[in-house]
Coordinates of C-alpha atoms and ligand atoms in Angstrom, one line a residue:
X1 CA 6.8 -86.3 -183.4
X2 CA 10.6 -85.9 -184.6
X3 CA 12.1 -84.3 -187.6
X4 CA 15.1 -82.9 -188.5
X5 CA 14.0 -79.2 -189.3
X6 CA 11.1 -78.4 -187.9
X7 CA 9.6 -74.9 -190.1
X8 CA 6.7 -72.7 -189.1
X9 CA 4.6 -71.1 -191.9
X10 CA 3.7 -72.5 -195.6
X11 CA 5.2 -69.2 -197.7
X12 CA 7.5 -69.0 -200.3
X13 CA 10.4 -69.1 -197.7
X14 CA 9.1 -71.8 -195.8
X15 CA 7.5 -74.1 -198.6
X16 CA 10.6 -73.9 -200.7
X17 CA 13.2 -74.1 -197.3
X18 CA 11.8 -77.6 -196.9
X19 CA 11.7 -78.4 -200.7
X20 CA 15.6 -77.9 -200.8
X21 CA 16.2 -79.8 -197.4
X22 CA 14.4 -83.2 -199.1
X23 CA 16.6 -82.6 -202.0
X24 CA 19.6 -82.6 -199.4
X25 CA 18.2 -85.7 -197.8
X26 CA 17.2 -83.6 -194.4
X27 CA 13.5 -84.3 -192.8
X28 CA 11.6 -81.4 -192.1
X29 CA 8.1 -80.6 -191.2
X30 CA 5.9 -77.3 -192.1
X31 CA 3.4 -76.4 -189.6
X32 CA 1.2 -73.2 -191.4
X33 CA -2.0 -71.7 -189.7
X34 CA -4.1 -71.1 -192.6
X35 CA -5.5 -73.9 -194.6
X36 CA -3.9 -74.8 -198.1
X37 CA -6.9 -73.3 -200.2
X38 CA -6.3 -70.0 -198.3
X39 CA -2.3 -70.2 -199.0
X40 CA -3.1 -71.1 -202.7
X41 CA -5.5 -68.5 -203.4
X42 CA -3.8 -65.7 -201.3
X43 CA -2.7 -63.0 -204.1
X44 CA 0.7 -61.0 -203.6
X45 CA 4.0 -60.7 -205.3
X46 CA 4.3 -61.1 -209.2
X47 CA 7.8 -60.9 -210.4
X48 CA 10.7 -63.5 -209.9
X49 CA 13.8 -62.4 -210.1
X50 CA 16.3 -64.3 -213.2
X51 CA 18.2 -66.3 -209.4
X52 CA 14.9 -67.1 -208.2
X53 CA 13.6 -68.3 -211.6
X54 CA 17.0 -70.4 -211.9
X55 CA 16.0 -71.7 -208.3
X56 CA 13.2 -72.4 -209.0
X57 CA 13.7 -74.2 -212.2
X58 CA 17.0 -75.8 -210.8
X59 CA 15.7 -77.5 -207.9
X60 CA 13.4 -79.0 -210.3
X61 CA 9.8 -77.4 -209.0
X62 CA 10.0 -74.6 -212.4
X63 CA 8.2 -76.4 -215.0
X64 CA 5.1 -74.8 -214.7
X65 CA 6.8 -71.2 -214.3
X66 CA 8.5 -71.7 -217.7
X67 CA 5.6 -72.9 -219.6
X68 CA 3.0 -70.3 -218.1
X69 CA 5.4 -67.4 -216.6
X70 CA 6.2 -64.3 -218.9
X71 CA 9.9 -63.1 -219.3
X72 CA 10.4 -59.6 -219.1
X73 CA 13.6 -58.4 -220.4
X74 CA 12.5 -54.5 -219.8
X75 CA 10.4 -52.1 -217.8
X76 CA 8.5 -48.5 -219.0
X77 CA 9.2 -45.4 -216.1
X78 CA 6.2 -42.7 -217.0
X79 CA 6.7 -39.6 -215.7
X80 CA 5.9 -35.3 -216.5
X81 CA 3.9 -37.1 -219.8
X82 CA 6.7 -39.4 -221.5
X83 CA 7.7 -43.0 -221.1
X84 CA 11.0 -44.2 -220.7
X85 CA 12.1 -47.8 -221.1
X86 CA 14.7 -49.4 -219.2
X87 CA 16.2 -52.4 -221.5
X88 CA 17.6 -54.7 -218.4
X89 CA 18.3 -57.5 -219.9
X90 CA 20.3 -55.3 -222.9
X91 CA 22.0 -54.0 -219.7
X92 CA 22.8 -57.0 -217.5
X93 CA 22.4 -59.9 -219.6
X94 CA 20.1 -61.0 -217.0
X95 CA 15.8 -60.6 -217.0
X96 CA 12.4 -61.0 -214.7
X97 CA 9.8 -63.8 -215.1
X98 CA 6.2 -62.2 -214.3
X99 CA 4.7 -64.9 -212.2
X100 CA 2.4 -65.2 -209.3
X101 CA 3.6 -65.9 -205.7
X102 CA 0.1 -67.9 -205.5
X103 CA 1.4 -70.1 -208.4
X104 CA 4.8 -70.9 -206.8
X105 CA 3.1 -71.7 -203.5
X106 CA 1.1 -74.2 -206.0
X107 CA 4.0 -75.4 -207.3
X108 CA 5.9 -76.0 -204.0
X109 CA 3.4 -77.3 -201.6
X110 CA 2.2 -80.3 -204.8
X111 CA 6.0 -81.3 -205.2
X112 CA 6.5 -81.3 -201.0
X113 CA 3.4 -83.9 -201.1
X114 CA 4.0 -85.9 -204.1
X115 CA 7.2 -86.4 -202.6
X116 CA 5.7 -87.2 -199.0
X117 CA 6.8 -84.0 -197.4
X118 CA 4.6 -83.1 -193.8
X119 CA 2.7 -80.1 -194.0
X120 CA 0.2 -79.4 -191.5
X121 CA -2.1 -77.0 -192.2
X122 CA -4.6 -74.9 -190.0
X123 CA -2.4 -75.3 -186.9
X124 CA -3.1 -73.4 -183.9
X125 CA -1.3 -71.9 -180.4
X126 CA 2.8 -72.4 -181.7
X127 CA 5.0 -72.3 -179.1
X128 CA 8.8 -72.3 -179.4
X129 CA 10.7 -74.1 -176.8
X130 CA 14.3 -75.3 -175.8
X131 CA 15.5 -72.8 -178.5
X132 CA 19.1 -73.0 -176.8
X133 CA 19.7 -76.6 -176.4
X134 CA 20.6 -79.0 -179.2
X135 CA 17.0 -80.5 -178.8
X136 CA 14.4 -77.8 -179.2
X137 CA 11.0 -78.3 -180.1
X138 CA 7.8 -76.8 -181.8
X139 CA 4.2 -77.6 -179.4
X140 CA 1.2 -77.0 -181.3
X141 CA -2.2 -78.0 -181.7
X142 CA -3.4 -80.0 -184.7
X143 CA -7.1 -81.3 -186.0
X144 CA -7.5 -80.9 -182.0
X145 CA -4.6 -82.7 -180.6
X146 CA -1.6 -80.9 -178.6
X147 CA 1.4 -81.9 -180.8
X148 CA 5.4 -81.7 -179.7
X149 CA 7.5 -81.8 -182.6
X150 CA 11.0 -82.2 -181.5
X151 CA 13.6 -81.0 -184.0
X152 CA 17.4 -80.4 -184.3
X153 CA 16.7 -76.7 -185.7
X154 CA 13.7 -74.6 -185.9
X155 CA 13.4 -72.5 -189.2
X156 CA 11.2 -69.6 -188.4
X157 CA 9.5 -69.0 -192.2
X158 CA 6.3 -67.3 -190.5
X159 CA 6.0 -63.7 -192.0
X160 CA 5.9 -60.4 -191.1
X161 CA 2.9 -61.3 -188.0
X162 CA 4.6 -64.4 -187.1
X163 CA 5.1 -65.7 -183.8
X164 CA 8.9 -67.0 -183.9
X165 CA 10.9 -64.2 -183.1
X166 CA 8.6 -63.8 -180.1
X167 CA 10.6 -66.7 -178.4
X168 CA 13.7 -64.8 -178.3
X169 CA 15.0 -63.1 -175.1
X170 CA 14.6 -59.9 -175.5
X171 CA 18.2 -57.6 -176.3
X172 CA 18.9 -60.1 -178.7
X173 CA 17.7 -58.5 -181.7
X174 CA 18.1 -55.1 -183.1
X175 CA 15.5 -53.6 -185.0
X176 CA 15.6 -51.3 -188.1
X177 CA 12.3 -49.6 -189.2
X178 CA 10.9 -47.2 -191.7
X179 CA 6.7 -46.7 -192.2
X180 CA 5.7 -44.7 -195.2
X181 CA 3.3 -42.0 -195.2
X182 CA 1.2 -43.9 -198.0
X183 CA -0.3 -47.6 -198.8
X184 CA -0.4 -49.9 -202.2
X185 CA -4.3 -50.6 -203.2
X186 CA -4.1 -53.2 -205.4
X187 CA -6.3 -55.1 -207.8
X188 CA -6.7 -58.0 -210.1
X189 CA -9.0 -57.2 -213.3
X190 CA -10.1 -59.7 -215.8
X191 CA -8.7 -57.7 -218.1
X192 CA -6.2 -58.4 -220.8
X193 CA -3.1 -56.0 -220.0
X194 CA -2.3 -53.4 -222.4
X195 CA 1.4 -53.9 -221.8
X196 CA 4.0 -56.3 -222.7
X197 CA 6.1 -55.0 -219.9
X198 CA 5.6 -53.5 -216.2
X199 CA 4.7 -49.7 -216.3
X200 CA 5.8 -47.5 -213.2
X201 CA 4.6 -44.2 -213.2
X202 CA 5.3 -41.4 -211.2
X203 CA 2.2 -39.1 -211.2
X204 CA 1.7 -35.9 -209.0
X205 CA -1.6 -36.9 -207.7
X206 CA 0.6 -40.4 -207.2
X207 CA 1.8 -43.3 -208.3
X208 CA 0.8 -46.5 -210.1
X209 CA 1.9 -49.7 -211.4
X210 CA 0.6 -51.3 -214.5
X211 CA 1.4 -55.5 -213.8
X212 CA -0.1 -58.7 -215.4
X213 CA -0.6 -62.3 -214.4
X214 CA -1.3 -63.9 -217.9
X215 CA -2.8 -61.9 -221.2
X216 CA -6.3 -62.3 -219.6
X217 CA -5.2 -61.0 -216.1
X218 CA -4.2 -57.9 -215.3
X219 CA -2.3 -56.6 -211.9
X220 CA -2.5 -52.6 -211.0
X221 CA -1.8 -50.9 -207.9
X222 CA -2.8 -46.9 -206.6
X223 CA -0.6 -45.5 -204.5
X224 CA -3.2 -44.0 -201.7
X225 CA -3.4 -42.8 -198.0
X226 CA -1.9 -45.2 -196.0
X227 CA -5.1 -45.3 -193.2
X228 CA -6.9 -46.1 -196.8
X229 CA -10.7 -48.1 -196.2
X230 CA -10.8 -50.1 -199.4
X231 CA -14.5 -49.2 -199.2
X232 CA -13.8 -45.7 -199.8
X233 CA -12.6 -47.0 -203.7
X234 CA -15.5 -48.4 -205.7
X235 CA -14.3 -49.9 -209.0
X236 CA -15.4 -47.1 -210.9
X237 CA -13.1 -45.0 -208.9
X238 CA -10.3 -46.8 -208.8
X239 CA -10.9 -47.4 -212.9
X240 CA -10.8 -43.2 -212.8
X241 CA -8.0 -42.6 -211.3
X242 CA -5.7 -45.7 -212.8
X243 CA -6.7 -43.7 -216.0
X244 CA -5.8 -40.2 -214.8
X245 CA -2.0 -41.4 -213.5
X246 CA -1.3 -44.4 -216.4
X247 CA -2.7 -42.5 -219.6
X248 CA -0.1 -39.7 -219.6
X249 CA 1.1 -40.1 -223.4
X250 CA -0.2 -40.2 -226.8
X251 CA -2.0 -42.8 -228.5
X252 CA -2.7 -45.3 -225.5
X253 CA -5.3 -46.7 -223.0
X254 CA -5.4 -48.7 -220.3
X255 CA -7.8 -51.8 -220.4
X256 CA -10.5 -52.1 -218.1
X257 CA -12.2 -54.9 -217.0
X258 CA -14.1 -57.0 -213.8
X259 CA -12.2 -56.6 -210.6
X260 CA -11.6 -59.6 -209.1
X261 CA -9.7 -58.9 -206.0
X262 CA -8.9 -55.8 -204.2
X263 CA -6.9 -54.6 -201.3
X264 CA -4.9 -52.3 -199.4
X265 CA -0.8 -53.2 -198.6
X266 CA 0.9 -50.8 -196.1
X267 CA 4.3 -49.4 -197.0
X268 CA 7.1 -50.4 -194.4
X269 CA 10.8 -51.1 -194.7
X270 CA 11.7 -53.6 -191.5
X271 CA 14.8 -55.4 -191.1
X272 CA 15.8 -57.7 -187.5
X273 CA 19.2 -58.3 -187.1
X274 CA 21.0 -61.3 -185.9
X275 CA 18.3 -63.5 -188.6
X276 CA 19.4 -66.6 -185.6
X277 CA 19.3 -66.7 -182.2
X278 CA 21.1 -70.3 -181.1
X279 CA 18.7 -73.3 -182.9
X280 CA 16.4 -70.8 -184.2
X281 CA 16.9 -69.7 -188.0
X282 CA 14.7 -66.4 -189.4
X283 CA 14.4 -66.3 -193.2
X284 CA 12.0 -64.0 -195.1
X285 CA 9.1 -61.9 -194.2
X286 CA 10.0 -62.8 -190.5
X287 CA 13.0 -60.7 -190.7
X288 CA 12.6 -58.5 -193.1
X289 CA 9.8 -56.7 -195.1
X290 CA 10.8 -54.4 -198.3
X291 CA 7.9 -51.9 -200.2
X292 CA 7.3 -53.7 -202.8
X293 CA 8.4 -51.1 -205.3
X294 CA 11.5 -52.8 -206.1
X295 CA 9.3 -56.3 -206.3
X296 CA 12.0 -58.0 -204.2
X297 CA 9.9 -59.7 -201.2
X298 CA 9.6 -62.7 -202.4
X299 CA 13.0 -63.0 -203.7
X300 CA 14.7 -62.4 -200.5
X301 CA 12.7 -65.2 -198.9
X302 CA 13.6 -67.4 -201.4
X303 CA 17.2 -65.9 -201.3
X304 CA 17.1 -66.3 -197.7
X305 CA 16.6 -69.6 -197.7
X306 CA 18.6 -70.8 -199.8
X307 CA 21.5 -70.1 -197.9
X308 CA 19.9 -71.6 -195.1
X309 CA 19.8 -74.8 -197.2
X310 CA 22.8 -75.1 -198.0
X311 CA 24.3 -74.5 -194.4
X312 CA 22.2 -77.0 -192.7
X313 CA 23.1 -79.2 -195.6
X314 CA 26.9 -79.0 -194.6
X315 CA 25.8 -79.1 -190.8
X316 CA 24.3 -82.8 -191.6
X317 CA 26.8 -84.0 -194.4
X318 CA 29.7 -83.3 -191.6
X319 CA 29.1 -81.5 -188.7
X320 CA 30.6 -78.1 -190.2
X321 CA 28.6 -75.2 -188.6
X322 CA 30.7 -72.8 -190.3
X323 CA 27.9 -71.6 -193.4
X324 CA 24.9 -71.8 -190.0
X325 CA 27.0 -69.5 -188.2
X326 CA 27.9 -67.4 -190.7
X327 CA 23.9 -67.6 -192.1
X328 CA 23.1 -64.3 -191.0
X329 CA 26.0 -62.2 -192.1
X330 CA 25.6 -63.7 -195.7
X331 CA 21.9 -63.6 -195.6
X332 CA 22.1 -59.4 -194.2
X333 CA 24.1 -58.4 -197.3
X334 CA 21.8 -59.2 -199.7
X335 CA 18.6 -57.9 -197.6
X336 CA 20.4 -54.5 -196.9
X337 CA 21.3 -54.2 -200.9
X338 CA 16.9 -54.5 -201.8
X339 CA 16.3 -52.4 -198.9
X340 CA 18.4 -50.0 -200.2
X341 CA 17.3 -50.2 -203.8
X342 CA 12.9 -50.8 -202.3
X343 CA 13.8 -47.8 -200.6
X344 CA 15.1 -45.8 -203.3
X345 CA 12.9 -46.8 -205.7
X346 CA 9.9 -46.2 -203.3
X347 CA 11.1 -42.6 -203.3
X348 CA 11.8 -41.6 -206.6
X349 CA 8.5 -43.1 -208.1
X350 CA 5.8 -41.9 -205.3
X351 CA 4.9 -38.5 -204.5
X352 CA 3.6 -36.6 -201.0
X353 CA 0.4 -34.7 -201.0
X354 CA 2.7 -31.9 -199.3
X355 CA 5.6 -33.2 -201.4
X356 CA 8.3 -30.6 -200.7
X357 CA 9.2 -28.6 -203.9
X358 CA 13.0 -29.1 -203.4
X359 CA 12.3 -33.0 -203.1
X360 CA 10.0 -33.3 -206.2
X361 CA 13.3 -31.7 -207.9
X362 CA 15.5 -34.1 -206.7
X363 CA 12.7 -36.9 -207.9
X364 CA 12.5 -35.3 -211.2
X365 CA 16.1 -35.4 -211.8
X366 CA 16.9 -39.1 -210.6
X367 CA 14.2 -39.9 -213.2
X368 CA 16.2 -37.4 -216.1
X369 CA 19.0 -39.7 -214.9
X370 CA 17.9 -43.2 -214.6
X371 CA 16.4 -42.9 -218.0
X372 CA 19.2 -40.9 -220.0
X373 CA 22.2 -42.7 -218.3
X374 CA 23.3 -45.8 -219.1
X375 CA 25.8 -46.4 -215.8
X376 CA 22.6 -45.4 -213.5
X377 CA 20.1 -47.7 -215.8
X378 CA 22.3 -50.3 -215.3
X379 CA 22.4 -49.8 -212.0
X380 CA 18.4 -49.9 -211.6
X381 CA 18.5 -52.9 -213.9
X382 CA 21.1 -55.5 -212.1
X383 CA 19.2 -54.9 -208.9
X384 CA 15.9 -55.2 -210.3
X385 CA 16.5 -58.3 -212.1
X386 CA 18.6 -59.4 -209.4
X387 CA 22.3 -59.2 -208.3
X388 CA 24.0 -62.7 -208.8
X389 CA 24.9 -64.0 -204.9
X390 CA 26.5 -61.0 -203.3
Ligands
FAS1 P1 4.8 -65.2 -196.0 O1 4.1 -64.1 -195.2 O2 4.4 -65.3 -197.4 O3 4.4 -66.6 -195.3 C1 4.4 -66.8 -193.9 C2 3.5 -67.9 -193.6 O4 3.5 -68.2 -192.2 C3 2.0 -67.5 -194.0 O5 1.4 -68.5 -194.8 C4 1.3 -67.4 -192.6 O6 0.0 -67.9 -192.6 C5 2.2 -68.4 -191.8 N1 2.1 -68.1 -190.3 C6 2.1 -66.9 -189.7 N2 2.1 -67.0 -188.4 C7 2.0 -68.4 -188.1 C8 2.0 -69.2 -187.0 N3 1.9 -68.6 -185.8 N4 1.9 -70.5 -187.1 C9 2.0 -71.1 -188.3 N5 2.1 -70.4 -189.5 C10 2.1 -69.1 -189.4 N6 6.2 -58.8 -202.5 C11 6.6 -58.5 -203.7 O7 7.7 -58.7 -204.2 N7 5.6 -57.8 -204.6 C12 4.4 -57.6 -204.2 O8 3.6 -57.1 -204.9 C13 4.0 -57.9 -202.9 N8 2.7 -57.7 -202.4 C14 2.4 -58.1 -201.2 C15 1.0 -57.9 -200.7 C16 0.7 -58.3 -199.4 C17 -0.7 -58.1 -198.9 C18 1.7 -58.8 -198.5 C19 1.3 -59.1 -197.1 C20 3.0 -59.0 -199.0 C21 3.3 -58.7 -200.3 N9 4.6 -58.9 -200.8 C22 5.0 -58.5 -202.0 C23 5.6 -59.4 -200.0 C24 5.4 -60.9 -200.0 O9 5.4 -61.4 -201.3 C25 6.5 -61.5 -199.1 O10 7.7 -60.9 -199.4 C26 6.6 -63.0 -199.2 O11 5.3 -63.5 -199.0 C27 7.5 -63.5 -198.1 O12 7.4 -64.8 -198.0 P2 7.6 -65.5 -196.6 O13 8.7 -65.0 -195.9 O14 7.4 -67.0 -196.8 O15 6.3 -65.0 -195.7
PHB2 C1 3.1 -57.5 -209.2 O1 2.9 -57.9 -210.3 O2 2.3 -57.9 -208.2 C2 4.2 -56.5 -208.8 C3 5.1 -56.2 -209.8 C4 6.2 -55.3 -209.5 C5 6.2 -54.7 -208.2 C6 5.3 -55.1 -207.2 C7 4.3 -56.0 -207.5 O3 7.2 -53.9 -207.9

């Protein structure tokens, strides 16, 4: 087989990576390991920020988002029994749209096919090759054939457990890392939210998120230990203690419904630097995974690749390798800037068992600040939403 860029795994970076390469005229082909069902069904991020909703809807795959996504122009912080709304659109001019990942995975992988795009799903044993000649090529094997796919580049789109960095010599990349003493259990709950916007709370026995997928559909996490066994958290637990952190003011109640989906999410902040190693392109999870405090995972992937797009698109329209070899600087700024903010937003909103006292303080007053200050709302707004290309 030949193509122009060959891309390995069916996420939001790779799905939507090939999407914008057809619009630009460029082949590619998506090799992914799990089947499509499993891709479609597999429940994760929620909230698009306004650039990935423009991308979205831009590139012509965003019909669906705007009929049956939610705009958000605010989020509630809940903390020591009050609730504090942040106005961000009022502040930046920009807002969120509350939609599933699984839905833009929908979205993506029906406009690659109904345009004839090649995805091959359920592929098995990738191997990277000839990554540092101008002819490199992805072997695989497929509904029980051995497959070569030869390719001008390689876009590795394959997640935080995916295989293409592995082809890089080693002392290439450079690895920053940060585990966090604490795990996301999260649930869907047929269950019509009792919010119109997302509710953060910081709580000392932890915190939670109130989220939504539609008004039937509700999205809630725990913060909990991070060795958690999601058997140790029966629904009626779980139902408990969402009550215990969430109903902290006057006059309201969380809904409760059927659980429909539960599980646990470690807490890591991971970023691989150069995202390219000669023909070999990193975008997303691959390279870089955020706590998803700041809900900015899927938007860097899609941020990612983007760029990507538009460099191989001058590659092919002339032969100018100046935005590919400049991919990874450009691409680094913007996953620094949401691993700062995940980071910081990670630490303000959850709380330690052995929390020390003088931290708590600190936590206490960032929250005093974030929701009494307009210059530091702001600032929590224009990166939640989303800063315009930095
Ligand atoms: P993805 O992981 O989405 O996609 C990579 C694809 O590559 C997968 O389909 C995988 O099957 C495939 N693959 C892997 N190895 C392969 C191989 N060897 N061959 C072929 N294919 C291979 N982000 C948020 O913003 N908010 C959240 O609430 C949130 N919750 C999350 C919950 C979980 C359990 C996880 C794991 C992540 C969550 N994230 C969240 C982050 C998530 O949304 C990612 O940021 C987003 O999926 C990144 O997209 P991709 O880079 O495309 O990677
Ligand atoms: C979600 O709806 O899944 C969600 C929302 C906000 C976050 C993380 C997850 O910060």
């Amino acid at each position: 087989m030949r193509t122009q860029v060959g891309i390995v795994g069916a996420g939001p970076a790779g799905l939507m990576l090939s999407h914008l390469l057809h619009l630009a005229g460029i082949d590619s082909v998506v090799i992914e390991r799990r089947s499509r069902e499993y891709v479609q069904k597999r429940v994760r991020a929620g909230v698009l920020e306004q650039g990935s909703v423009d991308l979205l809807v831009g590139s012509g795959v965003g019909e669906r988002l705007l009929r049956e996504g939610a705009r958000h122009e605010g989020i509630e912080l809940r903390f020591d029994g009050e609730s504090h709304r942040v106005p961000m659109t009022e502040l930046t001019g920009r807002a969120i749209t509350v939609y599933g990942q699984q839905e833009v995975i929908k979205d993506l992988i029906a406009a690659r096919l109904a345009a004839g795009g090649q995805l091959l799903f359920e592929v098995d044993d990738v191997v990277l090759r000839d990554l540092d000649s101008e002819e490199p090529s992805i072997r695989f094997r497929h509904e029980g054939r051995d497959v070569e796919l030869h390719c001008d580049f390689v876009a590795g789109c394959d997640g935080s457990h995916g295989v293409s960095r592995g082809f890089v010599p080693d002392g290439v990349f450079t690895t920053y890392e940060r585990e966090y003493p604490f795990a996301w259990l999260g649930i869907l709950a047929a269950a019509p939210p009792a919010v119109h916007e997302l509710i953060y709370a910081n709580h000392e026995r932890g915190f939670a998120l109130y989220s939504l997928r539609s008004p039937e559909i509700s999205r809630l996490y725990l913060q909990v230990a991070a060795d958690t066994d999601i058997a140790e958290w029966p629904d009626d637990r779980i139902w408990s203690e969402l009550r215990t952190r969430l109903e902290t003011v006057p006059d309201w109640t969380l809904n409760e419904g059927p659980i429909l989906e539960k599980g646990v999410t470690p807490m890591r902040s991971f970023v691989v630097e150069p995202m390219q190693w000669k023909r070999l392109f990193l975008a997303g999870d691959a390279v870089h995974i955020v706590p998803p405090t700041g809900a900015k995972g899927m938007n860097l992937a899609l941020a990612d690749v983007a760029l990507l797009a538009k460099a191989f698109g001058a590659w092919y329209d002339g032969g100018q390798d100046e935005l590919l070899a400049t991919y990874s600087r450009d691409a680094l700024r913007r996953v620094w800037r949401a691993q700062h903010f995940s980071w910081w937003m990670t630490s303000m909103l959850h709380r330690l068992p052995d929390q020390d006292p003088y931290e708590r303080q600190l936590q206490r007053s960032a929250l005093r600040y974030v929701t009494s200050s307009k210059a530091y709302a702001t600032s929590l707004a224009e990166n939640y939403v989303g800063l315009p290309e930095v």
